[in-house]
Short mmCIF file of C-alpha atoms and ligand atoms in Angstrom, two decimals:
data_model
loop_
_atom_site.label_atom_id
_atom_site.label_comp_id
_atom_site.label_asym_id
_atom_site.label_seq_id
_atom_site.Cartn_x
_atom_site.Cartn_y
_atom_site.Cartn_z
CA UNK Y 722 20.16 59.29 80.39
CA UNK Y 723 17.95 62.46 81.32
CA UNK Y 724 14.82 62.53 80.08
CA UNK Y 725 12.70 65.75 79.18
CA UNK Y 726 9.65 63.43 78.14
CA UNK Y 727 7.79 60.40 78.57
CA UNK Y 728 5.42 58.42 76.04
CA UNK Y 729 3.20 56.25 78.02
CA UNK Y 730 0.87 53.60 76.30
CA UNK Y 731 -2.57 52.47 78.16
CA UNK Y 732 -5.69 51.67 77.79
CA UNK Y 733 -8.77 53.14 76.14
CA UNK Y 734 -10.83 51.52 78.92
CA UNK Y 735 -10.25 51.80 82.57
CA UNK Y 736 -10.31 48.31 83.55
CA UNK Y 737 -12.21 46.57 86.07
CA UNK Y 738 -10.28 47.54 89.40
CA UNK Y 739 -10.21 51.15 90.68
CA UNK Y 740 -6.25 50.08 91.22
CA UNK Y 741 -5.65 50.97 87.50
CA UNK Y 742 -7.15 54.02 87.37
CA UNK Y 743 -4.77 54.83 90.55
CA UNK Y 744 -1.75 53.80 88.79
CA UNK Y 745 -2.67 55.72 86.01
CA UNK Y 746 -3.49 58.96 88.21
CA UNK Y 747 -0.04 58.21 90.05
CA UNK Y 748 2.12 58.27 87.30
CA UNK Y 749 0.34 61.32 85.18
CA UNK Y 750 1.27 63.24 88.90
CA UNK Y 751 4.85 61.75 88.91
CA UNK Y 752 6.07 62.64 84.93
CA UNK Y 753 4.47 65.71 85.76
CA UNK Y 754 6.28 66.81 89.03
CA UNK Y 755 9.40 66.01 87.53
CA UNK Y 756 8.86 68.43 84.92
CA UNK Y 757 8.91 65.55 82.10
CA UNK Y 758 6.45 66.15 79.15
CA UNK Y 759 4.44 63.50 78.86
CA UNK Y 760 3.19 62.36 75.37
CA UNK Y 761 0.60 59.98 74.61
CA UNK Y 762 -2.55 58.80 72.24
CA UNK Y 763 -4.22 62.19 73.14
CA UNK Y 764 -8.01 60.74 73.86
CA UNK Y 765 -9.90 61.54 76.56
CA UNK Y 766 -11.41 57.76 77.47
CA UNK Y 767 -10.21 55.15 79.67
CA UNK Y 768 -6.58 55.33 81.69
CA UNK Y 769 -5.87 57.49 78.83
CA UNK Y 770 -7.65 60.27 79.75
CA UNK Y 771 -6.65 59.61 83.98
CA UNK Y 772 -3.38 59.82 83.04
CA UNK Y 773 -3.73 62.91 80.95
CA UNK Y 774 -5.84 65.00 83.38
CA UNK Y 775 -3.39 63.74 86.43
CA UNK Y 776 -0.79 65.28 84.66
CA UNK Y 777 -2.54 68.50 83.81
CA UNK Y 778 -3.87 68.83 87.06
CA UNK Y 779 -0.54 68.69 88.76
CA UNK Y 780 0.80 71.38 85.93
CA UNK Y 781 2.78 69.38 83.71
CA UNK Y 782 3.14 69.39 79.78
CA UNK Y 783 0.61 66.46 77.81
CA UNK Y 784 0.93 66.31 74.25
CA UNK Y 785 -1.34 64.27 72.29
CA UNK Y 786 -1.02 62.10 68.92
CA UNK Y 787 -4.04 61.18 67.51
CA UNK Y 788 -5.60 59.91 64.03
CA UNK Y 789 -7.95 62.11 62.61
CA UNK Y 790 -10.33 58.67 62.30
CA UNK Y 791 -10.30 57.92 65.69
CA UNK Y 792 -10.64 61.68 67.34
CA UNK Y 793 -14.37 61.12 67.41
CA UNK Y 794 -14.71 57.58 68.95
CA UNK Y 795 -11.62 57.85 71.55
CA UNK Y 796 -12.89 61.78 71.90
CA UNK Y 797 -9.63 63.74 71.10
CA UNK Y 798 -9.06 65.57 74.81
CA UNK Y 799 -9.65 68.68 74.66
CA UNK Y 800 -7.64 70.75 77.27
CA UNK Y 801 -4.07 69.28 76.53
CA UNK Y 802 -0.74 71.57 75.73
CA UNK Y 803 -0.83 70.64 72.41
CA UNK Y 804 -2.87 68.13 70.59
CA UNK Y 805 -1.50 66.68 66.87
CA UNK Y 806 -4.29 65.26 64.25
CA UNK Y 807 -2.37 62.54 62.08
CA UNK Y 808 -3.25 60.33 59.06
CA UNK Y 809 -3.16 57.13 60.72
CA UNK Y 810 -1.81 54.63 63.05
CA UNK Y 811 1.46 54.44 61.89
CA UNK Y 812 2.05 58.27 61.75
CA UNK Y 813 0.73 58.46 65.65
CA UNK Y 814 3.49 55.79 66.57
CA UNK Y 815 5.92 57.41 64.47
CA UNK Y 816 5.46 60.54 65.92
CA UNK Y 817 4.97 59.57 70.18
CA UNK Y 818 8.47 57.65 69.67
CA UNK Y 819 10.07 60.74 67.90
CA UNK Y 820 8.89 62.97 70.89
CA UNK Y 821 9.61 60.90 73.49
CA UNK Y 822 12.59 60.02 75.56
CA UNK Y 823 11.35 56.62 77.14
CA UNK Y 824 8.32 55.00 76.93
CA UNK Y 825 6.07 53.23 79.88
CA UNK Y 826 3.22 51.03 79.46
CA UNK Y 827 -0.15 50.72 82.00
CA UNK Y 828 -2.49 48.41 81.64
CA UNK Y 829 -4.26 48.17 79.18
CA UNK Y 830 -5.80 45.89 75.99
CA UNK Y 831 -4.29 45.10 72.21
CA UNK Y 832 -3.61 48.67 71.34
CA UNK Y 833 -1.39 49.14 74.22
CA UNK Y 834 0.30 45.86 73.92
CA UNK Y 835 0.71 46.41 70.35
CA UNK Y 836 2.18 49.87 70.65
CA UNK Y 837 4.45 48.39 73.36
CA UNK Y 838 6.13 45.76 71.21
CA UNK Y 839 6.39 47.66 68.21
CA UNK Y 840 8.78 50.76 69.50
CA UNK Y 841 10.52 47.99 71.39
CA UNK Y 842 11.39 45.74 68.36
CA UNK Y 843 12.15 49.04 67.11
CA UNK Y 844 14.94 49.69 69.94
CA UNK Y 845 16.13 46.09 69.48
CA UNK Y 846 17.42 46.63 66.03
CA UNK Y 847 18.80 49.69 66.76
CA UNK Y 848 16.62 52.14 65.78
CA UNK Y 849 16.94 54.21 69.09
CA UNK Y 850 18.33 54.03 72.01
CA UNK Y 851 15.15 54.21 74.34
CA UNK Y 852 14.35 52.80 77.91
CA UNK Y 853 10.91 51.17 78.33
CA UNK Y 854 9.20 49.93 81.58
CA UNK Y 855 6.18 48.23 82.17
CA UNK Y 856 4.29 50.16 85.22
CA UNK Y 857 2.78 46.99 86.84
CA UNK Y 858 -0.29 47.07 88.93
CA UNK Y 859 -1.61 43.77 90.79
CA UNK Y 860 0.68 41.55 88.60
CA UNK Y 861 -1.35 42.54 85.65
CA UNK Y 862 1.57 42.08 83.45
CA UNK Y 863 3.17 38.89 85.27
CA UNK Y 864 2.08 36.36 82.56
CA UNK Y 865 3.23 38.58 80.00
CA UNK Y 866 6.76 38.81 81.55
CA UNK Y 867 6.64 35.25 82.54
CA UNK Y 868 6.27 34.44 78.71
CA UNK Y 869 9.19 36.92 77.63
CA UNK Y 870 11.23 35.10 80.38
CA UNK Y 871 10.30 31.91 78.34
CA UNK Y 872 11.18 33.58 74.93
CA UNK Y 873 14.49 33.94 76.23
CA UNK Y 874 14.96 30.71 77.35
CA UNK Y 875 14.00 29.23 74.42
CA UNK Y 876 16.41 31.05 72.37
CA UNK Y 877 14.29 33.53 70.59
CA UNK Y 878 14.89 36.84 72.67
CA UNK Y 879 18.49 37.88 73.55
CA UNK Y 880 18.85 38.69 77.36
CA UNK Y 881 19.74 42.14 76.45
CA UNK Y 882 17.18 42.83 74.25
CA UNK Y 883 14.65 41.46 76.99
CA UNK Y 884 16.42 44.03 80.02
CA UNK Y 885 15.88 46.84 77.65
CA UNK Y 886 11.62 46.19 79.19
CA UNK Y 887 11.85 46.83 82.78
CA UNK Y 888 9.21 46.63 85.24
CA UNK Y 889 8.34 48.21 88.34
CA UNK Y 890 4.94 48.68 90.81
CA UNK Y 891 6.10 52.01 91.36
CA UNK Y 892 6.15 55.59 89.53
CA UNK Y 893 8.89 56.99 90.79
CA UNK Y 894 11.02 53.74 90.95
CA UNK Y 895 10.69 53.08 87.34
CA UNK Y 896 11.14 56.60 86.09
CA UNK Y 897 13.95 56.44 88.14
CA UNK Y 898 15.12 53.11 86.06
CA UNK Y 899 14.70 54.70 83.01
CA UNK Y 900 16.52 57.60 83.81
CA UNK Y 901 19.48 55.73 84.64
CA UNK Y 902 19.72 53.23 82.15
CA UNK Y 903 22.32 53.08 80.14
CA UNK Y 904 22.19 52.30 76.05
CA UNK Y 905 23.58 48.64 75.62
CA UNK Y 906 22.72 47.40 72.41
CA UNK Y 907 24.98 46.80 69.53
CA UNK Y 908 21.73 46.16 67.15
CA UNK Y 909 20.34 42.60 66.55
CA UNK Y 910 21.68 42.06 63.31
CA UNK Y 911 25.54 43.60 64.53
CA UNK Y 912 27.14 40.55 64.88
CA UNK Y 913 25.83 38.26 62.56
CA UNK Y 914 27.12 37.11 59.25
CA UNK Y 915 24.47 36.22 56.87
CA UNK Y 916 23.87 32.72 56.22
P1 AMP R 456 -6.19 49.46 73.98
O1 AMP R 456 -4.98 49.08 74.75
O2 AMP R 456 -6.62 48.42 73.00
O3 AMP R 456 -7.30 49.94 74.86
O4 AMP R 456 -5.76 50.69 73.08
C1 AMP R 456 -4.99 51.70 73.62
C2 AMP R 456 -4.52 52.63 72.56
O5 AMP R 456 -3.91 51.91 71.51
C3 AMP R 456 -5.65 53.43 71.93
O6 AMP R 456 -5.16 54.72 71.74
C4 AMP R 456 -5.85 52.76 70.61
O7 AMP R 456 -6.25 53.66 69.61
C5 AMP R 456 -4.46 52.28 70.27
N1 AMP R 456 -4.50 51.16 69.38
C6 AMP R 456 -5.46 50.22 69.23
N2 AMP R 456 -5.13 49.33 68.27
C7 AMP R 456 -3.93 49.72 67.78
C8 AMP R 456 -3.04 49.25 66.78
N3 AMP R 456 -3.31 48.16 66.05
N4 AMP R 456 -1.92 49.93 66.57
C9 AMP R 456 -1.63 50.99 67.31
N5 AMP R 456 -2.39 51.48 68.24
C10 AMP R 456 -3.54 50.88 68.49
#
């Protein structure tokens, strides 16, 4: 699949190791050199802003979605391509996963995760086709993958449903993932007769 743009999801804070705000720097640069937009929550704070000003910095494209509410306390940034001012929450989501091609998660806290899960339960019942990786930095996401793991052995998550989250340590490895993945689902609900 080519991608022209990339929504990454990541924290409002930076985290206590400089490592994150590395990853974050490292991946703004990649999206950028490859001449991918990259969309995202549009604030200035935490490894949202790092990301944001890598990508700037190296020349690419940043588009921001952000609630009018929250412009003030996560400080709307104010030198991106474009910056959109939504009604809410749901309108932000709505609009990163229309824009985007793929999405990637840092680390980051409850927003993140929450962001993360919705758009792919959203690709799970077939509401797009999209790639999403998890850009891992000092196993910071290794419980959370050891739990999906679990899901799926338990019976609760379909294998395919779980590939559709990759992970990788590096940039330009899991861009490169994304890029060649290839749409598998028939949708949840496809093969299933109701009860
Ligand atoms: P966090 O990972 O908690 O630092 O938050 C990262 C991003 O997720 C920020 O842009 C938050 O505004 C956003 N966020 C926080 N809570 C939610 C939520 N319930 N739904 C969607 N986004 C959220």
């Amino acid at each position: 699949m080519s991608l022209r743009s990339v929504c990454v999801f990541c924290g409002a804070s930076t985290g206590t190791s400089p490592a994150y705000r590395a990853a974050a720097e490292a991946l703004g640069q990649a999206i950028a050199r490859r001449g991918l937009t990259l969309v995202y929550g549009g604030g200035a704070v935490g490894l949202m802003g790092i990301v944001a000003d890598a990508a700037l910095a190296a020349g690419g494209e940043v588009v921001g979605i952000i609630p009018e509410r929250l412009k003030s306390a996560e400080i709307g940034h104010p030198n991106l391509s474009r910056l959109e001012v939504v009604d809410g929450m749901h309108a932000r989501k709505a609009r990163m996963a229309e824009l985007s091609d793929a999405f990637i998660a840092l680390p980051g806290g409850l927003g993140t995760l929450e962001e993360l899960f919705e758009v792919w339960t959203w690709g799970q019942l077939g509401y797009h086709g999209k790639p999403l990786g998890l850009l891992d930095v000092n196993g910071f996401y290794d419980k959370l993958t050891g739990f999906l793991d679990h899901m799926v052995n338990e019976g609760f998550v379909r294998e395919q449903h779980r590939t559709l989250l990759q992970k990788n340590t590096s940039p330009d490895a899991l861009l490169d993932a994304l890029e060649h993945w290839k749409p598998l689902v028939p949708p949840k609900w496809a093969d299933q007769q109701p009860a």
